[in-house]
Short mmCIF file of C-alpha atoms in Angstrom, two decimals:
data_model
loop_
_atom_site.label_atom_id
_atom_site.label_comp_id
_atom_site.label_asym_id
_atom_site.label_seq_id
_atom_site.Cartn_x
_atom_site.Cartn_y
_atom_site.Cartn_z
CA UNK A 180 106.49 79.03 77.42
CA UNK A 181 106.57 77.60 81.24
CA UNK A 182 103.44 75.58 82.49
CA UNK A 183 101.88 77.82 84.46
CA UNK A 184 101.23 76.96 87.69
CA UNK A 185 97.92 75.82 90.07
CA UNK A 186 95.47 79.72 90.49
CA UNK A 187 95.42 78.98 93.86
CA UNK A 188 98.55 77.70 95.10
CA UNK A 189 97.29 77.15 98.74
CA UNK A 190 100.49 77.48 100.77
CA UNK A 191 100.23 77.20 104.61
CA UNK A 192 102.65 79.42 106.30
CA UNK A 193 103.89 79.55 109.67
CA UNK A 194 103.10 82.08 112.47
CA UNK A 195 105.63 85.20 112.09
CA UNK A 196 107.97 84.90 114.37
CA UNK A 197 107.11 88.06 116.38
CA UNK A 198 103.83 86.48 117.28
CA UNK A 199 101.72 88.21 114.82
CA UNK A 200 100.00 85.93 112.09
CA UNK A 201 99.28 86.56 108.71
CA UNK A 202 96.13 86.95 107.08
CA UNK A 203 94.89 84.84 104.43
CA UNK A 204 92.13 86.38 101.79
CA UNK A 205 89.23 84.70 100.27
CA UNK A 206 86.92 86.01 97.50
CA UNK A 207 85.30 88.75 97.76
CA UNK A 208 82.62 90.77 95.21
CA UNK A 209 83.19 94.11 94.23
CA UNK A 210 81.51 96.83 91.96
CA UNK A 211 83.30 96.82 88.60
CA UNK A 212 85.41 99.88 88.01
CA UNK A 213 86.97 101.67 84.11
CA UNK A 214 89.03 104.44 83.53
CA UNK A 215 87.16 107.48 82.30
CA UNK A 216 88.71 110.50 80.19
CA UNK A 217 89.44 113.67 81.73
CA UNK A 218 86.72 115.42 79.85
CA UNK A 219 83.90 113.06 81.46
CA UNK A 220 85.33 113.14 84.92
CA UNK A 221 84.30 116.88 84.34
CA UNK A 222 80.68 116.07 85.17
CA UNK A 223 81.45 113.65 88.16
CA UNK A 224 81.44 114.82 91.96
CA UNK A 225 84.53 117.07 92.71
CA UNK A 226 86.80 114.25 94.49
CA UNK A 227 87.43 111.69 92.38
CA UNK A 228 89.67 108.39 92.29
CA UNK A 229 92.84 108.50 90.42
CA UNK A 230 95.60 106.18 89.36
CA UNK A 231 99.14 108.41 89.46
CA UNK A 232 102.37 106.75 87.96
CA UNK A 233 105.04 106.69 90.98
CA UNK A 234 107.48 105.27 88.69
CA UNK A 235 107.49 103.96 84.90
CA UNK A 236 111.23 102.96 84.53
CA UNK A 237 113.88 99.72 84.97
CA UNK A 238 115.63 98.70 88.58
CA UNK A 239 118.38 100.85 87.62
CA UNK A 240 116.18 103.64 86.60
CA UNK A 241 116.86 106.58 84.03
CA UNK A 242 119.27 107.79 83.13
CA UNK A 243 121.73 105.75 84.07
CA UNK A 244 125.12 106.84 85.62
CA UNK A 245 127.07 105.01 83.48
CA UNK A 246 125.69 106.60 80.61
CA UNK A 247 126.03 110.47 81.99
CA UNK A 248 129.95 110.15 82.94
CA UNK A 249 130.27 107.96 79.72
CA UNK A 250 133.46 110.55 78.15
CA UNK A 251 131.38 109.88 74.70
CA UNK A 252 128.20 111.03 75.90
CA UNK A 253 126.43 108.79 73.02
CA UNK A 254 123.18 108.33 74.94
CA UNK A 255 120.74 111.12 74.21
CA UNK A 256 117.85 109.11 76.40
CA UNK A 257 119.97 109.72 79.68
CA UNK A 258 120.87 113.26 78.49
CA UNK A 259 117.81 114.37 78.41
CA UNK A 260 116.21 112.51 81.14
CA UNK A 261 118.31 114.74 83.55
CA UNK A 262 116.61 118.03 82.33
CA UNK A 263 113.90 119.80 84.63
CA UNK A 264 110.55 118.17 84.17
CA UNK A 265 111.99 115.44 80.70
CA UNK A 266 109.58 112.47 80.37
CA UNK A 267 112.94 110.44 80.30
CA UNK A 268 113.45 110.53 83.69
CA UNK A 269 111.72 107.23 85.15
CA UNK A 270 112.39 105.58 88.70
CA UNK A 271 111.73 102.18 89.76
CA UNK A 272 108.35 100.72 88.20
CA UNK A 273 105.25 101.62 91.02
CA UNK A 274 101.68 103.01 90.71
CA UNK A 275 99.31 104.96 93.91
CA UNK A 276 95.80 104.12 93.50
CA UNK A 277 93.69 107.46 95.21
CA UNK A 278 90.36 105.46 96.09
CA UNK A 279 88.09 107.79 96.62
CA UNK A 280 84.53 106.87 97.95
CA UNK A 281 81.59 108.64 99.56
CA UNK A 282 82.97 107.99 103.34
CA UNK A 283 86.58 108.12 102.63
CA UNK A 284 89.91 108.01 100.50
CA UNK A 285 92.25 105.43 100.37
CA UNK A 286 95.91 105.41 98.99
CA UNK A 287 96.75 102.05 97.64
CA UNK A 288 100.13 101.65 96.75
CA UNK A 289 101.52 99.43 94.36
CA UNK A 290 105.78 98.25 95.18
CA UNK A 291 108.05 100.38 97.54
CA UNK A 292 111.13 99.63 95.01
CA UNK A 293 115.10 100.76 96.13
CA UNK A 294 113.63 104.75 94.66
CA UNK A 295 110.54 104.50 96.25
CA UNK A 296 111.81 107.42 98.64
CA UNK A 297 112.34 109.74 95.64
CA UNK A 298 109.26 109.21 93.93
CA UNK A 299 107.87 109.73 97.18
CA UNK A 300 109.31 112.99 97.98
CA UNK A 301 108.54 114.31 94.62
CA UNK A 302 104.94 112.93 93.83
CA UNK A 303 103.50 112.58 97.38
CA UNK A 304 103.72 116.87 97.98
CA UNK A 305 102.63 117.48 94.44
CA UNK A 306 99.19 115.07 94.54
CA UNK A 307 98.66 115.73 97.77
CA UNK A 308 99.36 112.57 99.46
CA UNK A 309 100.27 111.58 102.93
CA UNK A 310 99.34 108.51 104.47
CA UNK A 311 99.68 105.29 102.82
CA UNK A 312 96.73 102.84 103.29
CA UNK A 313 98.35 99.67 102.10
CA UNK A 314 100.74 98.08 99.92
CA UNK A 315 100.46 95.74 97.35
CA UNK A 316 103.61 93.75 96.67
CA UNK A 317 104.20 92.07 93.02
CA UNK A 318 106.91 90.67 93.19
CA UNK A 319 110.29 90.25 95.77
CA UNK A 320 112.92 92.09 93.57
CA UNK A 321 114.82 94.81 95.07
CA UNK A 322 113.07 97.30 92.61
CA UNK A 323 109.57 96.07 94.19
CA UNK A 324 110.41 95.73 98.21
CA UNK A 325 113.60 97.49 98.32
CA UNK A 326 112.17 100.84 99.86
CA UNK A 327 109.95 98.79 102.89
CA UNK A 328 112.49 100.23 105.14
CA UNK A 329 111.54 104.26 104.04
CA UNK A 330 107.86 103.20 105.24
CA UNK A 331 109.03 104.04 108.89
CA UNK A 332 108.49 107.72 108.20
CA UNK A 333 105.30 107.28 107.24
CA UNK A 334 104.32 104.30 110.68
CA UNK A 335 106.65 107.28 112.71
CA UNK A 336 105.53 110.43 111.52
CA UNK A 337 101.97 109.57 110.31
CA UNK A 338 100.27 107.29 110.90
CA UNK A 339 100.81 103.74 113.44
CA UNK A 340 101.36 101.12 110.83
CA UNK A 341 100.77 100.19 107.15
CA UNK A 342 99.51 96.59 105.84
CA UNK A 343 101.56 94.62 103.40
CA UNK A 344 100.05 92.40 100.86
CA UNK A 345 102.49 89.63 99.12
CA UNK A 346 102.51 86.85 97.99
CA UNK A 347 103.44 83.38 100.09
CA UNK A 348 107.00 82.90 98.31
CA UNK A 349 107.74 86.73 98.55
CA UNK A 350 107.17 86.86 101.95
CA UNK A 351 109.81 83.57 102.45
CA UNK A 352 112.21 86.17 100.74
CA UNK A 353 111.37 89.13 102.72
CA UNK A 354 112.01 87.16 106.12
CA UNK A 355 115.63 87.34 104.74
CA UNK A 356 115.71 90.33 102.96
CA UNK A 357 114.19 92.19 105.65
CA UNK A 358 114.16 90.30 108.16
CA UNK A 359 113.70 93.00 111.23
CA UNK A 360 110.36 93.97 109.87
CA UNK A 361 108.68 90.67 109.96
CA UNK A 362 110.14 89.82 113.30
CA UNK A 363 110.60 92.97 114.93
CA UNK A 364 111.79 91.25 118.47
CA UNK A 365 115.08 90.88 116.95
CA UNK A 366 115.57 95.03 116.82
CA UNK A 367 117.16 97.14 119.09
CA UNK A 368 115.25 98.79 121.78
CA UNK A 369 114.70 102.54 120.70
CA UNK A 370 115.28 101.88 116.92
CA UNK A 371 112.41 102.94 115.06
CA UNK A 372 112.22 100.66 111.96
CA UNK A 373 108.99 100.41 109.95
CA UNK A 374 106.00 98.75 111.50
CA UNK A 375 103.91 96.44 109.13
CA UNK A 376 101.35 94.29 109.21
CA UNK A 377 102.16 91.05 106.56
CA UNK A 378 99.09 89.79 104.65
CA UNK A 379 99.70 86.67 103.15
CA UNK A 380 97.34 87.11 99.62
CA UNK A 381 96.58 84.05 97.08
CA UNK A 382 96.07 83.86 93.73
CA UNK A 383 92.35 84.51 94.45
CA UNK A 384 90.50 88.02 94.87
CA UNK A 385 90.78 89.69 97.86
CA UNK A 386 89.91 93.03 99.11
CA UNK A 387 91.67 96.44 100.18
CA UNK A 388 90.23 99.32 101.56
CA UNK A 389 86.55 98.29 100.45
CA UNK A 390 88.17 97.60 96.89
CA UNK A 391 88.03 94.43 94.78
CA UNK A 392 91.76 93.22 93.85
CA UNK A 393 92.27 90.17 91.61
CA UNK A 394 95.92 88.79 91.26
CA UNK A 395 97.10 88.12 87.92
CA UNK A 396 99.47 85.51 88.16
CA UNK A 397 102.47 86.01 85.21
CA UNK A 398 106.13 84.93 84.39
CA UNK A 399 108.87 86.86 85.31
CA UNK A 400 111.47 85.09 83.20
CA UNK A 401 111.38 80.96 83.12
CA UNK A 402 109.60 79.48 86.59
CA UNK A 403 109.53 83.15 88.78
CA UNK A 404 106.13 83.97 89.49
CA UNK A 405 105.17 87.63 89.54
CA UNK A 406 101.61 89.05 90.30
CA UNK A 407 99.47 91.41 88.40
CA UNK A 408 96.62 92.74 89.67
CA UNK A 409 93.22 93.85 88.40
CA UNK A 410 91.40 96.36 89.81
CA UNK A 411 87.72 96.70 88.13
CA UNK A 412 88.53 97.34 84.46
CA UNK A 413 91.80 98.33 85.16
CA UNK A 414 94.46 95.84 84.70
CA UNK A 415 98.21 96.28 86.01
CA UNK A 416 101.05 94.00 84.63
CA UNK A 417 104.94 95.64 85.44
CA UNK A 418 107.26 92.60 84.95
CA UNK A 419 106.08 89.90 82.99
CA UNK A 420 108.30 87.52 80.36
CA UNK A 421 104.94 85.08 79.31
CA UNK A 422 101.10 85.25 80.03
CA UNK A 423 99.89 81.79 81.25
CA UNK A 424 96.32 80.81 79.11
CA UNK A 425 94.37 81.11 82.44
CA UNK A 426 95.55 84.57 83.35
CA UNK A 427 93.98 85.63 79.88
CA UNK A 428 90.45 84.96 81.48
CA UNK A 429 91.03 87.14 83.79
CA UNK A 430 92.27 89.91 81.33
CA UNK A 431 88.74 89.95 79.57
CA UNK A 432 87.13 93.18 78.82
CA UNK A 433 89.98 95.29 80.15
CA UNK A 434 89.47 98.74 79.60
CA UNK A 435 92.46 100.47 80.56
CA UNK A 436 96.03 97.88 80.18
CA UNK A 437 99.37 99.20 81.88
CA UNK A 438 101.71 96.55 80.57
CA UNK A 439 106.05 96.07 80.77
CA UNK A 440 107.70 96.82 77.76
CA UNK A 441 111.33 97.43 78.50
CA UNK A 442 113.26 98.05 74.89
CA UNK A 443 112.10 99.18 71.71
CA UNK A 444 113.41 96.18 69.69
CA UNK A 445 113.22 93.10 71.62
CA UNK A 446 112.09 90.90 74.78
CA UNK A 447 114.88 89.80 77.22
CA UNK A 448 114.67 86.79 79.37
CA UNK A 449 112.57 88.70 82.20
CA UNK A 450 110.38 91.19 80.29
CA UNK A 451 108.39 91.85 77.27
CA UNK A 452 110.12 94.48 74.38
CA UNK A 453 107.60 96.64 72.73
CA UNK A 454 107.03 94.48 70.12
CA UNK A 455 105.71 91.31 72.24
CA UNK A 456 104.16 94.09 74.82
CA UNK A 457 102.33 95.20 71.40
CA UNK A 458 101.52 91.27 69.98
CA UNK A 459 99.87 90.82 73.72
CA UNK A 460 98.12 94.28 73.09
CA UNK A 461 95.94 92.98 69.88
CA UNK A 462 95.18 89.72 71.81
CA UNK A 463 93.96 91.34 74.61
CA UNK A 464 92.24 94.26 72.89
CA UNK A 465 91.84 96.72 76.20
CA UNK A 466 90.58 99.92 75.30
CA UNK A 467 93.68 102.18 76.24
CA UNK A 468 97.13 100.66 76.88
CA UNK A 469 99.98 102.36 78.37
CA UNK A 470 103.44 100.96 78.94
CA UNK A 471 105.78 100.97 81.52
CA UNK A 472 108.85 99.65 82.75
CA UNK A 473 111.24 101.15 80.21
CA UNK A 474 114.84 101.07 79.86
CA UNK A 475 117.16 103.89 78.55
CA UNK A 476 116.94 102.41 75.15
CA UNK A 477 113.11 104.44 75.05
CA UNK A 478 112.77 107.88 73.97
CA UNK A 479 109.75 108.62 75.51
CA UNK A 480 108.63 111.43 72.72
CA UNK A 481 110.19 109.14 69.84
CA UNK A 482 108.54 106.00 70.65
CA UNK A 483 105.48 107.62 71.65
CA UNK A 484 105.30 109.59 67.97
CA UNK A 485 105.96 105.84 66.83
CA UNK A 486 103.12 104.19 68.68
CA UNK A 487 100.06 107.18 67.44
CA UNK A 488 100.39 106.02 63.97
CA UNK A 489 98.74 103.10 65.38
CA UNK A 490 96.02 104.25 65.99
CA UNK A 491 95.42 105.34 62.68
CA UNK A 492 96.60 102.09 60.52
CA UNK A 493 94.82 99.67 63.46
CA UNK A 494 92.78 101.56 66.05
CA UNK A 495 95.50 100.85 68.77
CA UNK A 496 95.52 103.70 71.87
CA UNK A 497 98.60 102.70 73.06
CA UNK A 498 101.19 105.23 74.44
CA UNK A 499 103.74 105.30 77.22
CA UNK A 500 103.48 106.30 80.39
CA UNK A 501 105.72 108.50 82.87
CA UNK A 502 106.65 109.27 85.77
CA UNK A 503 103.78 112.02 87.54
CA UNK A 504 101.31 111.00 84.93
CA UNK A 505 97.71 111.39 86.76
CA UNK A 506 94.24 109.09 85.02
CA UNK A 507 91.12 109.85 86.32
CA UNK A 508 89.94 106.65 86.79
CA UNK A 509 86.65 105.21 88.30
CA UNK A 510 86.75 101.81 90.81
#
């Protein structure tokens, strides 16, 4: 495994070049939060915070075109996934925190990947959803920043702007990637590209919308950095290839674990396989672990049949998620 690197990594940035600077986040205390099981968020008031799966699946999603016009048709994952309502079907990797308290609600969203407009335009109607409160950024892959640009519906139509949150090295990559959003003086009069605000957040806990968030710093394949983040007892890992030991500290007493695990047989370079995702599982010892992040290679119904005999021979709640999937959850 890579050293990991310094918690706090203390970067100084420069002014953006549109005049605007960005905000850096110190620590901040916040009232612990756990997920809580449908049948006890009976008894709670009516509105209640949720955590709803935007997208559980790789960057190139599922199923995968090459699979469907594949003469041979030897894939049954990507067959199915195309059917009305099939747990197969999985966009780019993203979660919505609903943060409901007594004087308001907040929608916390987790990556704007390259299908971040899809998952939007099927999950945002269906949950109710409409503005976005902020946006949490993990990492600088396309499949986590690659839908920034289908925010300007939402800072056109709805509301005047949304806050970004990333990291100081994803940032560096968004002023190329998309460069016209952090300096907006180089866009054409009249064009109406997406207005946000760039937080610049360190390894450190910081808060959003009155809610504690603690980065969990990870490897994303040897020496790229990648953020999880913890959000009371809720902890949220989507690409990780190695755990550094201090990150484990900050994993303790974890109640509800949402963890990559991309193949059924094996890690690649870049992400854990079931089997590691399951090895960090027992070490960890949350009380409910769902996966995400899965390739074509996962049968959602198979491996999930696979994964309940685990609870029997070792106690192990551990399923995998989907796309739409809805936990009550309390921050």
């Amino acid at each position: 495994p890579a050293a990991a690197a310094p918690l706090s990594s203390r970067l100084s940035l420069a002014r953006l070049r549109s005049g605007a600077s960005p905000r850096f986040f110190s620590s901040s205390c916040g009232a612990p939060g756990s997920a809580v099981s449908s049948s006890a968020a009976e008894h709670e008031e009516p509105r209640k915070s949720e955590l709803i799966f935007l997208g559980t699946g790789t960057s190139e999603g599922v199923p995968r075109v090459s699979c469907l016009t594949d003469p041979s048709k030897t894939c049954p994952v990507c067959i199915k996934a195309v059917e009305p309502g099939n747990r197969n079907r999985r966009r780019n990797t993203s979660i919505l925190l609903r943060h409901v308290t007594p004087s308001r609600t907040s929608n916390i969203l987790i990556d704007a990947g390259k299908f971040f407009y899809h998952s939007a335009l099927e999950w945002f109607p269906a949950f109710g959803l409409r503005e976005i409160d902020a946006v949490i950024i993990t990492h600088s892959h396309a499949d986590a920043i690659g839908g920034l640009d289908c925010l300007r519906d939402w800072t056109n139509n709805v509301q005047p702007s949304i806050p970004i949150y990333v990291a100081p090295r994803d940032y560096e990559v968004m002023k190329m990637t998309h460069h016209y959003l952090v300096d907006t003086s180089t866009v054409i009069p009249g064009a109406a590209v997406s207005t946000l605000q760039f937080n610049i957040m360190e390894e450190e806990p910081f808060t959003v919308q009155d809610l504690e968030v603690i980065p969990l710093p990870v490897w994303h394949g040897q020496g790229y950095r990648s953020l999880g983040f913890r959000f009371g007892d809720i902890c949220y890992i989507s690409d990780v290839s190695d755990i550094p030991d201090e990150t484990y500290k900050l994993l303790e007493d974890c109640q509800l674990l949402i963890l990559d695990a991309l193949r059924p047989d094996r890690s690649s370079s870049t992400h854990f396989g079931l089997p590691r995702a399951l090895e960090e599982v027992r070490k960890i010892k949350p009380k409910r672990t769902l996966f995400t992040g899965m390739m074509h290679l996962m049968d959602h119904e198979k491996v999930n049949d696979d994964l309940a005999r685990l609870m029997e021979t070792e106690g192990l709640d551990v399923q995998l998620s989907y796309d739409g999937l809805s936990i009550p959850v309390r921050l």
